Amino acid sequence: MNDNILVSIAIPMFNAEKFLKFTLNSILNQSHTNFELIITDDGSTDKSVEIVKSFNDSRIKLYVDGLNKGISYRLNQQIDLVKGKYFIRMDADDIMFSNRLEKQIDFLENNPDVDVVGSSAVIIGDLNEVIGFRLAQIPPSYEDALKTITFIHPTVAGKTEWFKKYKYDEELIGAEDFDLWLRSRENSVFKIIEEPLLFYRDPLKFKLKTYLFRLKQQRKIFRKNPYLTNHPFKQKKMILTSYLKSNLALLINTVGLDNYYIARRNKTLAGNIFLQDYNDPLLKSLAKK
């Protein structure tokens, strides 16, 4: 266990008051303790900033400018601010397994050729109830990477110097991670720790407007992607497929099959498994709330 390594955990925050205490407690109770927690507020209008300030921990560094600039801008802001050897992504509504940092840092230290490592995740709802399991896998080819997201974004950890080199495209809010993995794939080493290290909050509530916007952003990527530009037939097919997904989403929303559509992304956990079934004291306490 590499306790002496300073790492930087980064949370872009916007109106996260409902789940923020869970998130912060899961971070502050990590088995690896030498970290800084960079939180950049994106113009929250709720009590998010007050909640962060209520935590008396010198490792927390909160930046508030009152502006709403979007997640890509905030991620790049964090990349410029961090001091740690490794950059750890986190969202303001998810929950870390208590050994997440330890596992990912040890992996990166033992595999110095790896630039970014992600993990699988247990999917939870708004009441911290377990919904399912999402297995993360690196797409085997570039064409496969065009059809699926390479990582579950808030599970990734990687070399800070790598993130400083590539950064996020601030015009692609909602698809900023999809674009980043595509742009960097051919010159990077990506790996997955198959065991889950994060409780990823993804309730069975279909956010139609958000989904349609992300598909629109992905089409922007397809139109300017160098590989697809050199393969116009494949490019047209990818764009057409995206439009078909948009129409399917509209239809599903109309007939009320939203929950079923979302649930298909998750694997069902065997047996009657809840948060308290995981050997994690913090999560046991959360499950009782």
Tab-separated table of C-alpha atoms in Angstrom:
chain	number	residue	atom	x	y	z
A	1	MET	CA	0.000	0.000	0.000
A	2	ASN	CA	1.496	3.329	-1.113
A	3	ASP	CA	0.422	5.635	1.717
A	4	ASN	CA	3.022	8.283	0.918
A	5	ILE	CA	1.731	9.083	-2.581
A	6	LEU	CA	-0.206	12.330	-2.858
A	7	VAL	CA	-3.179	11.962	-5.175
A	8	SER	CA	-5.804	14.457	-6.266
A	9	ILE	CA	-9.498	13.624	-6.141
A	10	ALA	CA	-11.571	16.018	-8.236
A	11	ILE	CA	-15.309	16.685	-7.989
A	12	PRO	CA	-17.149	19.107	-10.300
A	13	MET	CA	-20.194	20.148	-8.271
A	14	PHE	CA	-23.592	21.565	-9.227
A	15	ASN	CA	-26.658	21.491	-6.947
A	16	ALA	CA	-25.559	18.282	-5.253
A	17	GLU	CA	-26.961	18.833	-1.764
A	18	LYS	CA	-29.105	15.674	-1.743
A	19	PHE	CA	-26.231	13.182	-1.874
A	20	LEU	CA	-23.113	15.244	-1.184
A	21	LYS	CA	-22.615	14.156	2.443
A	22	PHE	CA	-22.577	10.498	1.384
A	23	THR	CA	-20.000	11.298	-1.272
A	24	LEU	CA	-17.704	13.332	0.984
A	25	ASN	CA	-17.850	10.818	3.832
A	26	SER	CA	-16.889	7.997	1.473
A	27	ILE	CA	-13.848	9.991	0.343
A	28	LEU	CA	-12.700	11.208	3.734
A	29	ASN	CA	-12.855	7.645	5.081
A	30	GLN	CA	-10.618	6.130	2.396
A	31	SER	CA	-7.965	3.633	3.483
A	32	HIS	CA	-5.444	5.732	1.538
A	33	THR	CA	-5.355	9.063	3.345
A	34	ASN	CA	-2.727	11.167	1.552
A	35	PHE	CA	-4.865	13.075	-0.907
A	36	GLU	CA	-6.215	16.483	-1.748
A	37	LEU	CA	-9.884	16.855	-2.620
A	38	ILE	CA	-10.463	19.532	-5.244
A	39	ILE	CA	-14.099	20.654	-5.489
A	40	THR	CA	-15.014	23.210	-8.147
A	41	ASP	CA	-18.527	24.567	-7.805
A	42	ASP	CA	-20.348	25.290	-11.053
A	43	GLY	CA	-22.739	27.966	-9.855
A	44	SER	CA	-24.822	25.908	-7.418
A	45	THR	CA	-27.997	27.560	-6.144
A	46	ASP	CA	-28.733	25.056	-3.376
A	47	LYS	CA	-26.805	24.322	-0.147
A	48	SER	CA	-23.954	22.402	-1.785
A	49	VAL	CA	-21.295	24.986	-0.944
A	50	GLU	CA	-22.509	25.205	2.668
A	51	ILE	CA	-22.338	21.432	3.022
A	52	VAL	CA	-18.741	21.300	1.782
A	53	LYS	CA	-17.757	24.100	4.170
A	54	SER	CA	-19.295	22.176	7.079
A	55	PHE	CA	-16.602	19.495	6.707
A	56	ASN	CA	-13.577	20.482	8.753
A	57	ASP	CA	-10.828	18.714	6.840
A	58	SER	CA	-7.685	20.418	5.528
A	59	ARG	CA	-7.556	18.088	2.543
A	60	ILE	CA	-10.657	19.736	1.043
A	61	LYS	CA	-10.027	22.644	-1.331
A	62	LEU	CA	-13.210	24.368	-2.489
A	63	TYR	CA	-13.297	26.794	-5.419
A	64	VAL	CA	-16.384	28.956	-5.929
A	65	ASP	CA	-16.734	31.681	-8.574
A	66	GLY	CA	-20.538	31.837	-8.869
A	67	LEU	CA	-20.505	30.957	-12.573
A	68	ASN	CA	-22.150	28.105	-14.450
A	69	LYS	CA	-19.581	26.983	-17.021
A	70	GLY	CA	-20.333	23.283	-17.468
A	71	ILE	CA	-18.625	20.074	-16.452
A	72	SER	CA	-15.915	20.105	-19.137
A	73	TYR	CA	-14.731	23.554	-18.058
A	74	ARG	CA	-14.689	22.489	-14.409
A	75	LEU	CA	-12.776	19.295	-15.168
A	76	ASN	CA	-10.104	21.251	-17.016
A	77	GLN	CA	-10.000	23.763	-14.175
A	78	GLN	CA	-9.339	20.901	-11.769
A	79	ILE	CA	-6.614	19.448	-13.969
A	80	ASP	CA	-4.832	22.814	-13.819
A	81	LEU	CA	-5.216	23.010	-10.023
A	82	VAL	CA	-4.217	19.527	-8.875
A	83	LYS	CA	-0.845	18.719	-7.334
A	84	GLY	CA	-1.065	14.946	-6.956
A	85	LYS	CA	0.739	12.283	-8.948
A	86	TYR	CA	-2.583	10.763	-9.961
A	87	PHE	CA	-5.879	12.415	-10.936
A	88	ILE	CA	-8.940	10.661	-9.506
A	89	ARG	CA	-12.359	11.368	-11.051
A	90	MET	CA	-15.402	11.508	-8.843
A	91	ASP	CA	-18.951	12.811	-9.134
A	92	ALA	CA	-20.798	14.608	-6.358
A	93	ASP	CA	-23.528	11.974	-5.976
A	94	ASP	CA	-21.584	8.705	-6.067
A	95	ILE	CA	-20.014	6.717	-3.226
A	96	MET	CA	-16.491	5.294	-3.190
A	97	PHE	CA	-15.736	1.861	-1.824
A	98	SER	CA	-13.437	2.528	1.139
A	99	ASN	CA	-10.444	0.929	-0.599
A	100	ARG	CA	-10.946	2.537	-4.014
A	101	LEU	CA	-7.914	4.833	-3.825
A	102	GLU	CA	-5.711	2.112	-2.398
A	103	LYS	CA	-6.650	-0.345	-5.155
A	104	GLN	CA	-6.222	2.087	-8.050
A	105	ILE	CA	-3.015	3.658	-6.759
A	106	ASP	CA	-1.430	0.246	-6.199
A	107	PHE	CA	-2.496	-0.798	-9.695
A	108	LEU	CA	-0.988	2.299	-11.315
A	109	GLU	CA	2.211	2.006	-9.288
A	110	ASN	CA	2.616	-1.657	-10.246
A	111	ASN	CA	1.775	-0.980	-13.909
A	112	PRO	CA	3.708	2.203	-14.809
A	113	ASP	CA	2.852	1.857	-18.507
A	114	VAL	CA	-0.873	2.372	-17.754
A	115	ASP	CA	-2.187	5.896	-18.252
A	116	VAL	CA	-5.779	5.490	-17.037
A	117	VAL	CA	-7.521	2.737	-15.090
A	118	GLY	CA	-11.231	2.406	-14.398
A	119	SER	CA	-13.365	-0.135	-12.598
A	120	SER	CA	-16.743	-1.778	-12.632
A	121	ALA	CA	-19.506	-0.317	-10.467
A	122	VAL	CA	-22.480	-1.282	-8.365
A	123	ILE	CA	-25.488	0.766	-9.485
A	124	ILE	CA	-27.572	2.437	-6.795
A	125	GLY	CA	-30.740	4.533	-6.748
A	126	ASP	CA	-31.744	7.662	-4.856
A	127	LEU	CA	-32.292	5.723	-1.603
A	128	ASN	CA	-28.866	4.016	-1.810
A	129	GLU	CA	-30.650	0.828	-2.859
A	130	VAL	CA	-28.706	-1.524	-5.102
A	131	ILE	CA	-30.178	-1.701	-8.611
A	132	GLY	CA	-27.598	-3.813	-10.401
A	133	PHE	CA	-24.024	-4.194	-11.508
A	134	ARG	CA	-22.208	-2.633	-14.447
A	135	LEU	CA	-19.153	-4.477	-15.732
A	136	ALA	CA	-16.605	-2.169	-17.329
A	137	GLN	CA	-14.579	-3.428	-20.292
A	138	ILE	CA	-12.125	-1.709	-22.624
A	139	PRO	CA	-13.463	-1.888	-26.208
A	140	PRO	CA	-11.102	-4.186	-28.146
A	141	SER	CA	-10.926	-1.990	-31.268
A	142	TYR	CA	-11.305	1.646	-32.276
A	143	GLU	CA	-14.552	0.868	-34.086
A	144	ASP	CA	-15.903	-0.728	-30.926
A	145	ALA	CA	-14.869	2.369	-28.960
A	146	LEU	CA	-17.028	4.458	-31.321
A	147	LYS	CA	-20.072	2.446	-30.259
A	148	THR	CA	-19.656	2.394	-26.490
A	149	ILE	CA	-18.154	4.433	-23.658
A	150	THR	CA	-14.708	3.130	-22.720
A	151	PHE	CA	-14.965	3.857	-18.983
A	152	ILE	CA	-17.602	4.530	-16.363
A	153	HIS	CA	-16.385	8.105	-16.064
A	154	PRO	CA	-16.338	8.646	-12.258
A	155	THR	CA	-14.413	5.388	-11.739
A	156	VAL	CA	-11.283	6.496	-13.570
A	157	ALA	CA	-7.882	7.270	-12.086
A	158	GLY	CA	-4.814	8.131	-14.092
A	159	LYS	CA	-1.560	9.955	-14.380
A	160	THR	CA	-2.034	13.662	-13.800
A	161	GLU	CA	0.460	14.414	-16.580
A	162	TRP	CA	-1.715	12.415	-18.988
A	163	PHE	CA	-4.819	14.460	-18.157
A	164	LYS	CA	-2.833	17.681	-18.509
A	165	LYS	CA	-1.721	16.546	-21.963
A	166	TYR	CA	-5.157	15.668	-23.344
A	167	LYS	CA	-7.720	17.591	-21.278
A	168	TYR	CA	-11.442	17.746	-22.130
A	169	ASP	CA	-13.132	19.468	-25.058
A	170	GLU	CA	-15.231	22.191	-23.423
A	171	GLU	CA	-17.635	22.307	-26.373
A	172	LEU	CA	-18.705	18.703	-25.833
A	173	ILE	CA	-20.516	18.888	-22.505
A	174	GLY	CA	-22.282	15.589	-21.932
A	175	ALA	CA	-19.962	13.652	-24.226
A	176	GLU	CA	-16.651	15.051	-22.993
A	177	ASP	CA	-15.418	11.691	-21.726
A	178	PHE	CA	-16.475	9.812	-24.875
A	179	ASP	CA	-14.448	12.296	-26.920
A	180	LEU	CA	-11.432	12.133	-24.593
A	181	TRP	CA	-11.089	8.351	-24.777
A	182	LEU	CA	-11.414	8.398	-28.578
A	183	ARG	CA	-8.850	11.186	-29.068
A	184	SER	CA	-6.285	9.594	-26.811
A	185	ARG	CA	-6.895	5.881	-27.381
A	186	GLU	CA	-4.226	5.192	-30.004
A	187	ASN	CA	-1.460	6.765	-27.903
A	188	SER	CA	-2.520	5.588	-24.447
A	189	VAL	CA	-2.731	2.491	-22.293
A	190	PHE	CA	-6.153	1.923	-20.723
A	191	LYS	CA	-6.995	-0.815	-18.228
A	192	ILE	CA	-9.923	-1.950	-16.097
A	193	ILE	CA	-10.042	-3.356	-12.576
A	194	GLU	CA	-13.039	-5.635	-13.015
A	195	GLU	CA	-14.136	-5.604	-9.393
A	196	PRO	CA	-16.417	-2.684	-8.488
A	197	LEU	CA	-14.833	0.217	-6.606
A	198	LEU	CA	-17.709	2.665	-6.811
A	199	PHE	CA	-21.407	2.863	-6.041
A	200	TYR	CA	-22.599	4.683	-9.159
A	201	ARG	CA	-25.860	6.539	-8.744
A	202	ASP	CA	-28.015	5.879	-11.796
A	203	PRO	CA	-31.673	5.587	-10.715
A	204	LEU	CA	-34.290	4.150	-13.020
A	205	LYS	CA	-35.483	7.559	-14.127
A	206	PHE	CA	-35.159	8.285	-17.801
A	207	LYS	CA	-33.819	11.814	-18.332
A	208	LEU	CA	-35.000	12.214	-21.906
A	209	LYS	CA	-33.722	15.756	-22.440
A	210	THR	CA	-30.248	14.866	-21.159
A	211	TYR	CA	-30.104	11.678	-23.217
A	212	LEU	CA	-31.091	13.451	-26.435
A	213	PHE	CA	-28.546	16.207	-25.800
A	214	ARG	CA	-25.754	13.675	-25.304
A	215	LEU	CA	-26.654	11.930	-28.556
A	216	LYS	CA	-26.501	15.302	-30.303
A	217	GLN	CA	-23.039	15.896	-28.828
A	218	GLN	CA	-21.907	12.459	-29.960
A	219	ARG	CA	-22.995	13.287	-33.513
A	220	LYS	CA	-20.697	16.314	-33.365
A	221	ILE	CA	-17.866	13.944	-32.507
A	222	PHE	CA	-18.747	11.593	-35.362
A	223	ARG	CA	-18.776	14.458	-37.870
A	224	LYS	CA	-15.261	15.612	-37.013
A	225	ASN	CA	-13.689	12.281	-36.059
A	226	PRO	CA	-10.606	11.711	-38.309
A	227	TYR	CA	-11.178	7.961	-38.601
A	228	LEU	CA	-14.822	8.367	-39.640
A	229	THR	CA	-13.982	11.238	-41.975
A	230	ASN	CA	-11.754	8.811	-43.856
A	231	HIS	CA	-14.561	6.233	-43.876
A	232	PRO	CA	-17.621	8.241	-45.010
A	233	PHE	CA	-19.946	5.240	-45.241
A	234	LYS	CA	-19.226	4.280	-41.632
A	235	GLN	CA	-19.577	7.901	-40.620
A	236	LYS	CA	-23.034	8.184	-42.159
A	237	LYS	CA	-24.039	4.899	-40.542
A	238	MET	CA	-22.925	6.065	-37.075
A	239	ILE	CA	-24.783	9.362	-37.427
A	240	LEU	CA	-27.929	7.629	-38.708
A	241	THR	CA	-27.796	5.142	-35.828
A	242	SER	CA	-27.581	8.041	-33.387
A	243	TYR	CA	-30.697	9.633	-34.885
A	244	LEU	CA	-32.488	6.285	-34.656
A	245	LYS	CA	-31.576	6.061	-30.954
A	246	SER	CA	-33.051	9.510	-30.435
A	247	ASN	CA	-36.314	8.491	-32.094
A	248	LEU	CA	-36.404	5.230	-30.128
A	249	ALA	CA	-35.914	7.155	-26.883
A	250	LEU	CA	-38.797	9.454	-27.764
A	251	LEU	CA	-41.019	6.451	-28.515
A	252	ILE	CA	-40.060	4.636	-25.316
A	253	ASN	CA	-40.720	7.767	-23.302
A	254	THR	CA	-44.134	8.138	-24.944
A	255	VAL	CA	-45.248	4.578	-24.162
A	256	GLY	CA	-43.821	4.636	-20.624
A	257	LEU	CA	-41.108	1.964	-20.892
A	258	ASP	CA	-38.365	4.267	-19.575
A	259	ASN	CA	-37.394	2.151	-16.563
A	260	TYR	CA	-37.057	-1.020	-18.613
A	261	TYR	CA	-34.848	0.762	-21.137
A	262	ILE	CA	-32.470	2.012	-18.438
A	263	ALA	CA	-32.430	-1.271	-16.523
A	264	ARG	CA	-31.067	-3.090	-19.573
A	265	ARG	CA	-27.719	-1.344	-19.026
A	266	ASN	CA	-27.228	-3.119	-15.703
A	267	LYS	CA	-26.651	-6.737	-14.827
A	268	THR	CA	-28.825	-8.113	-12.037
A	269	LEU	CA	-26.907	-9.018	-8.891
A	270	ALA	CA	-27.303	-12.639	-7.892
A	271	GLY	CA	-29.468	-13.060	-4.828
A	272	ASN	CA	-30.953	-10.419	-2.571
A	273	ILE	CA	-27.932	-8.123	-2.222
A	274	PHE	CA	-28.012	-4.746	-0.505
A	275	LEU	CA	-25.352	-2.226	0.500
A	276	GLN	CA	-24.834	-3.846	3.895
A	277	ASP	CA	-23.768	-7.082	2.223
A	278	TYR	CA	-20.497	-5.395	1.238
A	279	ASN	CA	-17.678	-5.557	3.764
A	280	ASP	CA	-17.442	-1.808	4.164
A	281	PRO	CA	-18.301	-0.150	7.523
A	282	LEU	CA	-19.143	3.202	5.937
A	283	LEU	CA	-21.539	1.658	3.445
A	284	LYS	CA	-23.185	-0.413	6.135
A	285	SER	CA	-24.019	2.778	7.968
A	286	LEU	CA	-25.303	4.425	4.799
A	287	ALA	CA	-27.583	1.495	4.085
A	288	LYS	CA	-29.373	2.050	7.401
A	289	LYS	CA	-30.265	5.667	6.592
